[in-house]
Amino acid sequence: MNVVSQLVNGLALGAGYALLAVGWTVLLSAARLVNFAHGQLYMLGAFVTWFATTRFGLPYLVAIPVALVAVAALAVVLQLLMTRLTLDQNIVSLMLVTLAFGYLLQGGAGLIFGGDPQIIDSPFQRQDLSLGGARFTGQDVVIIVLALVLYAVAFYVLGRTNVGRMVRGVAEDPKLAQLYGIDAGRVYLVVFVFSAVCAALAGAVVAPRSPILTSIGFEEVIITFLVVVLAGIGNLIGGLVVGMGLGLFTAVFGTYFPPAYSTAAAFVLLLVVLVVRPQGLKAR
Amino acid sequence: MTALTVRSLAVRYGSLQALADVSWEVDRGEILGIIGPNGAGKSSSFAAVTNVVRHTGKVRLFGEDTRGVPTQQLARRGLRRTFQQNSFFGGLSVLENAMTAFQVERGTGLGGSIVTPWREARARRECRAAARDLLAEFGIGPAHHDTRPDDLPYGLQRVLSVVLAHGAGAKVLLVDEPAAGVGGDDMRALADLLRELRTRGLAVVLIEHHMDLVMEIVDRLLVIDRGEPVAYGPPDEVQQDPAVLEAYLGQTA
């Protein structure tokens, strides 16, 4: 593969990381929460899409919304179970509870979808494109475009709308927000569902690039965490840039070294950055 | 109908009786003062009335029992409080804080702003215009609008907290030590602000340590000590009450 192909590959990989991170970034900045079941929601997005295409014979583009709705419904249930913990900002309990959700979802998915690797049949994946000698698929383009669009939407809604201001207010001080008549519990619910739907969307569009297993998710959640911390907690634009950058790093690293070392290399990068700049790459 | 009626309010934190059998009421166009030594239960009574802490007793807002009504619902019905610390979002600009005050009245709601962006845009313009008017009306000029509230002069921060609560549609306003840490001209400004809100028909409940400020502006005064009511009535009468002198000023008459 030539260098340009590696770059496109890296950008697609990075856009996938960025897609995974956008939900978590919003969750962190708006609710000061972490969700260790994020990777399993990604896995479910992929598997429900696969299930809908193979069992119900739905076209890929119809199967994606089905997966998003299914994961959104699941997210509502999860967040309703956690509402009390969320309002009390009980972070340690929430970490454990979401980790437990992650294992439950993984086990449940194994029961329903089986333990075999599966491949999502996406028409975009079969589309071979080339540009300036670089070879890539339509799926790569879909992932990159979707990441850019989703970040633009999140940036607009959080930064420029009444709702975004409300969400930022709740993030800062839920008790004060309630005195403005804002239902903090509902804001948390909407933010959590949004973040879950983003994870599912990432799963549905990234997964066709390689075979999927119900055990995927934990590696992804670690990478998401890495992107979010590197970007500086809650920094949306940073999430996009760092996600893309990490994808490029992994792709370029993979051309010169065995790819098995790429995650370790990414963490070395994280260590270096955090030692030099404890606040992450965020400007302020 | 009385704006806010509180009957036999009691709050208990574990084995500590923070408030016991306290009753008061305040009507629109009135300022009620609540004074007492530190730990007397003043702030606890605000937390209880806004349903933030569990309590016993009866609280009626415009005649309606507030038992079990969530804080944000009470806020929508006009019951708002400020805190001893500044009551604004430090991460938002002064103007954004003021816009948040108009959120419930004019906002499009969580789903609406995404589904109908054109209505969201209009609501946003309306919120911004209302916010600018509100700030200008109470002397917080455009030069301050884009700064963070923590960068305002301290006296203005205290004014902002009260103005925001008023802008958010407070009909009954619970003000917790607005003059904490201010003096002189800033205190005058706060006194004028509270009088102005009274003139506009708000029911104001004021917790304050500055006795001269309290005596000057309140219509009625409640004195509590260690959670128990000591005296309740017009300020000049309460001031003469031997029990008050004993409890609050530590003097015997």
Coordinates of N, CA and C in Angstrom, one line a residue, chain A residues 153 156-157 159-170 172-187 190 284, chain B residues 50 52 71-72 75-76 80-81 83 87-92 96-97 99-101 103-104 107 109-110 113-114 120 123-124 127 164 168:
Chain A
V153 N -22.6 19.1 14.3 CA -23.9 19.1 14.9 C -23.7 19.3 16.5
Y156 N -22.4 22.8 17.3 CA -23.5 23.8 17.1 C -24.5 23.7 18.3
V157 N -24.9 22.5 18.6 CA -26.0 22.3 19.6 C -25.4 22.7 21.0
G159 N -22.7 24.5 21.7 CA -22.1 25.9 21.9 C -23.0 27.0 21.5
R160 N -24.0 26.7 20.6 CA -24.8 27.8 20.0 C -26.3 27.8 20.3
T161 N -26.8 26.8 21.0 CA -28.2 26.8 21.2 C -28.6 26.9 22.7
N162 N -29.9 27.3 22.9 CA -30.4 27.3 24.2 C -30.2 26.0 25.0
V163 N -30.5 24.9 24.2 CA -30.4 23.6 24.9 C -28.9 23.4 25.3
G164 N -28.0 23.8 24.4 CA -26.6 23.6 24.7 C -26.2 24.3 26.0
R165 N -26.7 25.5 26.1 CA -26.4 26.4 27.3 C -26.9 25.7 28.5
M166 N -28.2 25.2 28.4 CA -28.8 24.5 29.5 C -28.0 23.3 29.9
V167 N -27.5 22.5 28.9 CA -26.7 21.3 29.2 C -25.4 21.7 29.9
R168 N -24.8 22.8 29.4 CA -23.5 23.3 30.1 C -23.8 23.8 31.5
G169 N -25.0 24.4 31.7 CA -25.4 24.8 33.0 C -25.5 23.6 34.0
V170 N -26.2 22.6 33.5 CA -26.5 21.4 34.3 C -25.1 20.8 34.7
E172 N -22.3 22.2 35.1 CA -21.6 22.9 36.1 C -22.2 22.8 37.5
D173 N -23.5 22.9 37.5 CA -24.2 23.0 38.8 C -25.7 22.5 38.7
P174 N -25.9 21.2 38.8 CA -27.3 20.7 38.6 C -28.3 21.3 39.6
K175 N -27.8 21.6 40.8 CA -28.8 22.2 41.8 C -29.2 23.6 41.4
L176 N -28.2 24.4 40.9 CA -28.6 25.7 40.5 C -29.5 25.7 39.3
A177 N -29.2 24.7 38.4 CA -30.0 24.6 37.1 C -31.4 24.4 37.5
Q178 N -31.7 23.5 38.5 CA -33.0 23.2 39.0 C -33.8 24.5 39.4
L179 N -33.0 25.4 40.0 CA -33.6 26.7 40.4 C -34.0 27.6 39.2
Y180 N -33.4 27.3 38.1 CA -33.9 28.0 36.9 C -35.1 27.2 36.2
G181 N -35.6 26.2 36.9 CA -36.7 25.5 36.4 C -36.3 24.4 35.4
I182 N -35.0 24.1 35.3 CA -34.5 23.1 34.4 C -34.5 21.7 35.1
D183 N -35.1 20.8 34.4 CA -35.1 19.4 34.9 C -33.8 18.7 34.7
A184 N -32.9 18.7 35.6 CA -31.6 18.2 35.4 C -31.6 16.7 35.1
G185 N -32.5 16.0 35.7 CA -32.6 14.5 35.4 C -32.9 14.3 34.0
R186 N -33.8 15.1 33.4 CA -34.1 14.9 32.0 C -32.9 15.3 31.1
V187 N -32.2 16.3 31.5 CA -31.0 16.7 30.7 C -30.0 15.6 30.7
V190 N -31.2 12.8 28.3 CA -31.1 13.1 26.9 C -29.6 13.0 26.5
R284 N -6.5 26.1 26.6 CA -6.5 26.9 27.8 C -5.9 26.2 29.0
Chain B
T50 N -37.6 24.9 49.4 CA -37.4 24.5 48.0 C -37.4 23.0 47.7
V52 N -35.3 20.8 48.8 CA -34.0 20.2 48.6 C -33.7 19.2 49.7
T71 N -37.9 20.6 42.9 CA -37.4 21.9 43.0 C -37.6 22.7 41.7
Q72 N -37.4 22.0 40.5 CA -37.5 22.7 39.3 C -38.9 23.1 39.0
A75 N -39.6 26.2 41.0 CA -39.0 27.3 40.3 C -39.9 27.8 39.2
R76 N -40.5 26.9 38.4 CA -41.4 27.3 37.4 C -42.6 28.0 37.9
R80 N -38.0 30.9 43.9 CA -36.6 30.8 43.5 C -35.7 31.2 44.8
R81 N -34.5 30.7 44.8 CA -33.6 31.2 45.9 C -32.3 31.6 45.3
F83 N -28.0 31.7 46.7 CA -27.2 31.0 47.7 C -26.2 32.0 48.3
S87 N -24.8 32.9 42.8 CA -25.7 32.0 42.2 C -25.8 32.1 40.7
F88 N -24.6 31.9 40.1 CA -24.6 31.9 38.6 C -23.7 30.8 38.2
F89 N -23.7 30.5 36.9 CA -22.9 29.5 36.3 C -21.6 30.2 35.9
G90 N -20.5 29.8 36.6 CA -19.2 30.5 36.3 C -18.6 30.2 34.9
G91 N -19.1 29.1 34.3 CA -18.5 28.7 33.0 C -19.3 29.4 31.8
L92 N -20.3 30.1 32.1 CA -21.1 30.8 31.1 C -20.8 32.3 31.2
E96 N -25.0 34.9 28.8 CA -25.5 33.6 28.7 C -26.2 33.2 30.0
N97 N -25.7 33.6 31.2 CA -26.4 33.4 32.4 C -27.8 34.0 32.4
M99 N -29.5 34.7 29.8 CA -30.3 34.0 28.8 C -30.9 32.8 29.5
T100 N -30.1 32.1 30.3 CA -30.6 30.9 31.0 C -31.9 31.2 31.8
A101 N -31.9 32.5 32.3 CA -33.0 32.9 33.2 C -34.3 32.9 32.4
Q103 N -34.9 30.8 29.9 CA -35.0 29.5 29.2 C -36.3 28.9 29.3
V104 N -36.9 28.8 30.5 CA -38.1 28.1 30.7 C -39.3 28.8 30.0
G107 N -37.8 29.3 25.9 CA -37.0 28.3 25.2 C -37.9 27.3 24.5
G109 N -37.4 24.0 24.5 CA -37.3 22.7 25.1 C -36.2 21.8 24.5
L110 N -35.9 20.7 25.1 CA -34.8 19.9 24.7 C -34.9 19.3 23.3
S113 N -35.5 22.2 20.2 CA -34.4 23.0 19.6 C -33.7 22.3 18.5
I114 N -33.7 21.0 18.5 CA -33.0 20.2 17.5 C -33.9 19.9 16.3
E120 N -36.0 27.5 17.3 CA -34.9 27.6 18.3 C -34.1 28.9 18.0
A123 N -36.3 31.7 19.3 CA -36.3 31.7 20.8 C -35.0 32.2 21.4
R124 N -33.9 31.9 20.7 CA -32.6 32.4 21.1 C -32.5 33.9 21.0
C127 N -34.6 35.3 23.8 CA -33.9 35.2 25.1 C -32.8 36.2 25.2
L164 N -30.6 37.8 38.4 CA -30.9 36.6 37.6 C -32.1 35.8 38.1
A168 N -35.5 35.1 36.1 CA -36.0 33.8 35.9 C -37.5 33.7 36.3

